[in-house]
Amino acid sequence: MKSLLFSLLLVLGVAHTGAFLTVWELPHVRNHITIETVGHKMSKVLKWNKREESLRKARAEATGEN
């Protein structure tokens, strides 16, 4: 009896969610913000590329010394 009641509530929940999503129109976004675009904009501000190059040079010098 408990499983029948639980199944009935689950079916009603799924039906209610489906009806809600068909009535409510989801907004369509043309330009999604992606991780790549955020990273590109942040690299312009923080100049990550220069930091990467300096780290590569420091590592190359450290391996040359060792």
The first five atom37 places (N, CA, C, CB, O) and aatype in JSON, in Angstrom:
{
  "aatype": [12, 11, 15, 10, 10, 13, 15, 10, 10, 10, 19, 10, 7, 19, 0, 8, 16, 7, 0, 13, 10, 16, 19, 17, 6, 10, 14, 8, 19, 1, 2, 8, 9, 16, 9, 6, 16, 19, 7, 8, 11, 12, 15, 11, 19, 10, 11, 17, 2, 11, 1, 6, 6, 15, 10, 1, 11, 0, 1, 0, 6, 0, 16, 7, 6, 2],
  "atom_mask": [
    [1, 1, 1, 1, 1],
    [1, 1, 1, 1, 1],
    [1, 1, 1, 1, 1],
    [1, 1, 1, 1, 1],
    [1, 1, 1, 1, 1],
    [1, 1, 1, 1, 1],
    [1, 1, 1, 1, 1],
    [1, 1, 1, 1, 1],
    [1, 1, 1, 1, 1],
    [1, 1, 1, 1, 1],
    [1, 1, 1, 1, 1],
    [1, 1, 1, 1, 1],
    [1, 1, 1, 0, 1],
    [1, 1, 1, 1, 1],
    [1, 1, 1, 1, 1],
    [1, 1, 1, 1, 1],
    [1, 1, 1, 1, 1],
    [1, 1, 1, 0, 1],
    [1, 1, 1, 1, 1],
    [1, 1, 1, 1, 1],
    [1, 1, 1, 1, 1],
    [1, 1, 1, 1, 1],
    [1, 1, 1, 1, 1],
    [1, 1, 1, 1, 1],
    [1, 1, 1, 1, 1],
    [1, 1, 1, 1, 1],
    [1, 1, 1, 1, 1],
    [1, 1, 1, 1, 1],
    [1, 1, 1, 1, 1],
    [1, 1, 1, 1, 1],
    [1, 1, 1, 1, 1],
    [1, 1, 1, 1, 1],
    [1, 1, 1, 1, 1],
    [1, 1, 1, 1, 1],
    [1, 1, 1, 1, 1],
    [1, 1, 1, 1, 1],
    [1, 1, 1, 1, 1],
    [1, 1, 1, 1, 1],
    [1, 1, 1, 0, 1],
    [1, 1, 1, 1, 1],
    [1, 1, 1, 1, 1],
    [1, 1, 1, 1, 1],
    [1, 1, 1, 1, 1],
    [1, 1, 1, 1, 1],
    [1, 1, 1, 1, 1],
    [1, 1, 1, 1, 1],
    [1, 1, 1, 1, 1],
    [1, 1, 1, 1, 1],
    [1, 1, 1, 1, 1],
    [1, 1, 1, 1, 1],
    [1, 1, 1, 1, 1],
    [1, 1, 1, 1, 1],
    [1, 1, 1, 1, 1],
    [1, 1, 1, 1, 1],
    [1, 1, 1, 1, 1],
    [1, 1, 1, 1, 1],
    [1, 1, 1, 1, 1],
    [1, 1, 1, 1, 1],
    [1, 1, 1, 1, 1],
    [1, 1, 1, 1, 1],
    [1, 1, 1, 1, 1],
    [1, 1, 1, 1, 1],
    [1, 1, 1, 1, 1],
    [1, 1, 1, 0, 1],
    [1, 1, 1, 1, 1],
    [1, 1, 1, 1, 1]
  ],
  "atom_positions": [
    [[0.82, -1.19, 0.0], [0.0, 0.0, 0.0], [0.87, 1.26, 0.0], [-0.93, 0.0, 1.2], [0.55, 2.25, -0.66]],
    [[1.98, 1.19, 0.76], [2.87, 2.35, 0.8], [3.52, 2.58, -0.56], [3.95, 2.16, 1.88], [3.67, 3.72, -1.0]],
    [[3.9, 1.5, -1.22], [4.56, 1.65, -2.52], [3.58, 2.18, -3.56], [5.17, 0.31, -2.98], [3.97, 2.93, -4.46]],
    [[2.3, 1.78, -3.46], [1.3, 2.29, -4.39], [1.09, 3.79, -4.18], [-0.03, 1.53, -4.2], [0.98, 4.54, -5.15]],
    [[1.03, 4.22, -2.95], [0.87, 5.64, -2.65], [2.09, 6.43, -3.1], [0.63, 5.84, -1.14], [1.96, 7.51, -3.69]],
    [[3.27, 5.9, -2.84], [4.5, 6.55, -3.27], [4.58, 6.66, -4.79], [5.71, 5.79, -2.73], [4.97, 7.7, -5.33]],
    [[4.2, 5.58, -5.48], [4.21, 5.59, -6.95], [3.21, 6.6, -7.5], [3.89, 4.19, -7.5], [3.5, 7.3, -8.47]],
    [[2.05, 6.69, -6.88], [1.04, 7.64, -7.31], [1.53, 9.08, -7.13], [-0.26, 7.42, -6.54], [1.36, 9.91, -8.02]],
    [[2.13, 9.36, -5.99], [2.68, 10.7, -5.76], [3.82, 11.02, -6.75], [3.19, 10.83, -4.31], [3.94, 12.15, -7.22]],
    [[4.63, 10.04, -7.05], [5.72, 10.23, -8.0], [5.18, 10.51, -9.4], [6.62, 9.01, -8.01], [5.7, 11.39, -10.09]],
    [[4.18, 9.78, -9.82], [3.57, 10.0, -11.13], [2.93, 11.38, -11.2], [2.53, 8.91, -11.44], [3.07, 12.08, -12.2]],
    [[2.22, 11.76, -10.16], [1.62, 13.09, -10.13], [2.68, 14.19, -10.15], [0.73, 13.25, -8.9], [2.48, 15.23, -10.78]],
    [[3.79, 13.98, -9.46], [4.87, 14.96, -9.47], [5.5, 15.12, -10.83], [0.0, 0.0, 0.0], [5.78, 16.24, -11.27]],
    [[5.71, 14.0, -11.52], [6.27, 14.05, -12.88], [5.29, 14.71, -13.84], [6.63, 12.64, -13.37], [5.7, 15.52, -14.67]],
    [[4.01, 14.38, -13.73], [3.01, 14.99, -14.6], [2.89, 16.48, -14.34], [1.64, 14.31, -14.4], [2.74, 17.27, -15.27]],
    [[2.95, 16.88, -13.08], [2.86, 18.29, -12.75], [4.07, 19.06, -13.29], [2.75, 18.48, -11.22], [3.93, 20.16, -13.82]],
    [[5.24, 18.47, -13.17], [6.45, 19.1, -13.69], [6.39, 19.23, -15.21], [7.7, 18.31, -13.28], [6.75, 20.27, -15.75]],
    [[5.93, 18.19, -15.88], [5.8, 18.24, -17.34], [4.8, 19.29, -17.78], [0.0, 0.0, 0.0], [5.05, 20.01, -18.75]],
    [[3.68, 19.38, -17.08], [2.68, 20.39, -17.43], [3.21, 21.79, -17.18], [1.39, 20.16, -16.64], [2.92, 22.71, -17.95]],
    [[3.96, 21.96, -16.11], [4.53, 23.27, -15.81], [5.52, 23.69, -16.88], [5.2, 23.25, -14.44], [5.54, 24.85, -17.29]],
    [[6.34, 22.76, -17.33], [7.36, 23.11, -18.33], [6.75, 23.35, -19.7], [8.39, 22.01, -18.42], [7.32, 24.11, -20.48]],
    [[5.62, 22.74, -20.02], [5.01, 23.0, -21.32], [4.3, 24.34, -21.32], [4.03, 21.89, -21.67], [4.22, 24.99, -22.36]],
    [[3.77, 24.77, -20.18], [3.1, 26.07, -20.11], [4.12, 27.19, -20.04], [2.15, 26.12, -18.91], [3.96, 28.23, -20.68]],
    [[5.16, 26.99, -19.25], [6.17, 28.02, -19.03], [7.19, 27.95, -20.16], [6.87, 27.86, -17.65], [7.81, 26.91, -20.37]],
    [[7.36, 29.03, -20.88], [8.32, 29.06, -21.98], [9.7, 29.4, -21.45], [7.89, 30.07, -23.07], [9.89, 30.4, -20.77]],
    [[10.64, 28.55, -21.78], [12.0, 28.78, -21.34], [12.63, 29.89, -22.16], [12.83, 27.49, -21.45], [12.45, 29.93, -23.38]],
    [[13.35, 30.79, -21.54], [13.99, 31.86, -22.3], [15.13, 31.32, -23.16], [14.52, 32.95, -21.36], [15.87, 30.43, -22.75]],
    [[15.26, 31.87, -24.34], [16.31, 31.44, -25.25], [17.41, 32.49, -25.26], [15.75, 31.2, -26.68], [17.17, 33.66, -25.57]],
    [[18.6, 32.07, -24.92], [19.74, 32.98, -24.87], [20.62, 32.7, -26.08], [20.54, 32.82, -23.54], [21.04, 31.56, -26.29]],
    [[20.89, 33.72, -26.87], [21.71, 33.52, -28.07], [23.19, 33.4, -27.71], [21.51, 34.67, -29.05], [23.88, 32.52, -28.22]],
    [[23.67, 34.28, -26.87], [25.09, 34.3, -26.54], [25.29, 33.8, -25.11], [25.69, 35.73, -26.71], [25.19, 34.56, -24.14]],
    [[25.57, 32.52, -24.99], [25.81, 31.96, -23.68], [27.2, 32.35, -23.2], [25.66, 30.42, -23.7], [28.14, 32.44, -24.0]],
    [[27.33, 32.58, -21.93], [28.64, 32.85, -21.35], [29.32, 31.51, -21.1], [28.52, 33.7, -20.02], [28.79, 30.66, -20.37]],
    [[30.48, 31.32, -21.7], [31.2, 30.07, -21.53], [32.48, 30.32, -20.73], [31.53, 29.44, -22.9], [32.89, 31.46, -20.52]],
    [[33.08, 29.26, -20.32], [34.31, 29.35, -19.55], [35.42, 29.95, -20.41], [34.72, 27.97, -19.02], [36.26, 30.69, -19.92]],
    [[35.41, 29.62, -21.71], [36.46, 30.13, -22.59], [36.37, 31.65, -22.74], [36.36, 29.47, -23.95], [37.39, 32.33, -22.72]],
    [[35.15, 32.17, -22.88], [35.02, 33.62, -23.04], [35.39, 34.35, -21.75], [33.59, 33.99, -23.46], [36.02, 35.41, -21.79]],
    [[35.0, 33.8, -20.62], [35.36, 34.42, -19.34], [36.87, 34.38, -19.15], [34.63, 33.71, -18.16], [37.47, 35.35, -18.71]],
    [[37.47, 33.25, -19.48], [38.92, 33.13, -19.35], [39.66, 34.08, -20.27], [0.0, 0.0, 0.0], [40.68, 34.65, -19.9]],
    [[39.14, 34.25, -21.49], [39.77, 35.16, -22.44], [39.69, 36.6, -21.94], [39.11, 35.04, -23.82], [40.67, 37.35, -22.02]],
    [[38.53, 36.99, -21.43], [38.38, 38.35, -20.9], [39.24, 38.57, -19.66], [36.92, 38.65, -20.58], [39.81, 39.64, -19.48]],
    [[39.32, 37.56, -18.8], [40.13, 37.69, -17.6], [41.61, 37.75, -17.94], [39.85, 36.53, -16.65], [42.37, 38.44, -17.26]],
    [[42.04, 37.03, -18.98], [43.45, 37.05, -19.34], [43.85, 38.41, -19.89], [43.76, 35.96, -20.37], [45.0, 38.82, -19.76]],
    [[42.91, 39.11, -20.52], [43.21, 40.46, -20.98], [43.43, 41.4, -19.8], [42.07, 40.99, -21.87], [44.3, 42.27, -19.84]],
    [[42.64, 41.22, -18.74], [42.74, 42.09, -17.58], [43.94, 41.72, -16.71], [41.45, 42.03, -16.75], [44.73, 42.58, -16.32]],
    [[44.08, 40.44, -16.42], [45.12, 39.99, -15.49], [46.44, 39.63, -16.17], [44.63, 38.81, -14.71], [47.45, 39.41, -15.51]],
    [[46.43, 39.57, -17.5], [47.63, 39.25, -18.28], [48.24, 37.92, -17.84], [48.66, 40.37, -18.16], [49.41, 37.86, -17.46]],
    [[47.43, 36.86, -17.91], [47.88, 35.52, -17.53], [48.94, 35.0, -18.48], [46.72, 34.56, -17.49], [49.83, 34.25, -18.07]],
    [[48.87, 35.39, -19.76], [49.83, 34.87, -20.73], [51.25, 35.26, -20.36], [49.49, 35.37, -22.13], [52.17, 34.46, -20.51]],
    [[51.44, 36.48, -19.89], [52.78, 36.92, -19.49], [53.26, 36.13, -18.29], [52.78, 38.42, -19.17], [54.44, 35.79, -18.19]],
    [[52.36, 35.83, -17.38], [52.74, 35.04, -16.2], [53.14, 33.63, -16.61], [51.59, 34.99, -15.19], [54.1, 33.08, -16.07]],
    [[52.41, 33.06, -17.55], [52.75, 31.71, -18.01], [54.13, 31.7, -18.64], [51.7, 31.19, -19.0], [54.9, 30.77, -18.4]],
    [[54.45, 32.69, -19.44], [55.75, 32.74, -20.08], [56.86, 32.9, -19.05], [55.8, 33.87, -21.1], [57.92, 32.28, -19.17]],
    [[56.63, 33.74, -18.03], [57.66, 33.92, -17.02], [57.86, 32.64, -16.22], [57.28, 35.08, -16.08], [58.98, 32.32, -15.83]],
    [[56.78, 31.89, -15.96], [56.93, 30.62, -15.26], [57.69, 29.61, -16.11], [55.55, 30.06, -14.89], [58.51, 28.85, -15.59]],
    [[57.43, 29.6, -17.41], [58.16, 28.68, -18.28], [59.64, 29.01, -18.31], [57.59, 28.73, -19.7], [60.48, 28.1, -18.29]],
    [[59.97, 30.28, -18.34], [61.37, 30.68, -18.33], [62.03, 30.31, -17.01], [61.51, 32.17, -18.58], [63.17, 29.85, -17.0]],
    [[61.33, 30.52, -15.91], [61.88, 30.18, -14.6], [62.09, 28.68, -14.47], [60.95, 30.67, -13.49], [63.09, 28.24, -13.91]],
    [[61.17, 27.9, -14.99], [61.34, 26.44, -14.93], [62.5, 25.99, -15.8], [60.06, 25.72, -15.38], [63.27, 25.1, -15.43]],
    [[62.63, 26.61, -16.98], [63.74, 26.24, -17.86], [65.08, 26.59, -17.21], [63.61, 26.95, -19.22], [66.04, 25.82, -17.32]],
    [[65.15, 27.72, -16.55], [66.39, 28.1, -15.87], [66.67, 27.17, -14.7], [66.31, 29.55, -15.39], [67.83, 26.81, -14.46]],
    [[65.64, 26.79, -13.98], [65.83, 25.9, -12.82], [66.29, 24.53, -13.28], [64.53, 25.78, -11.99], [67.14, 23.92, -12.64]],
    [[65.74, 24.02, -14.37], [66.18, 22.71, -14.85], [67.59, 22.8, -15.42], [65.2, 22.16, -15.91], [68.35, 21.84, -15.34]],
    [[67.95, 23.94, -16.01], [69.3, 24.1, -16.52], [70.32, 24.14, -15.4], [0.0, 0.0, 0.0], [71.43, 23.62, -15.55]],
    [[69.97, 24.75, -14.27], [70.88, 24.83, -13.14], [71.07, 23.48, -12.46], [70.38, 25.83, -12.14], [72.15, 23.17, -11.97]],
    [[70.0, 22.68, -12.44], [70.08, 21.37, -11.79], [70.78, 20.41, -12.71], [68.68, 20.84, -11.41], [70.96, 19.24, -12.36]]
  ]
}
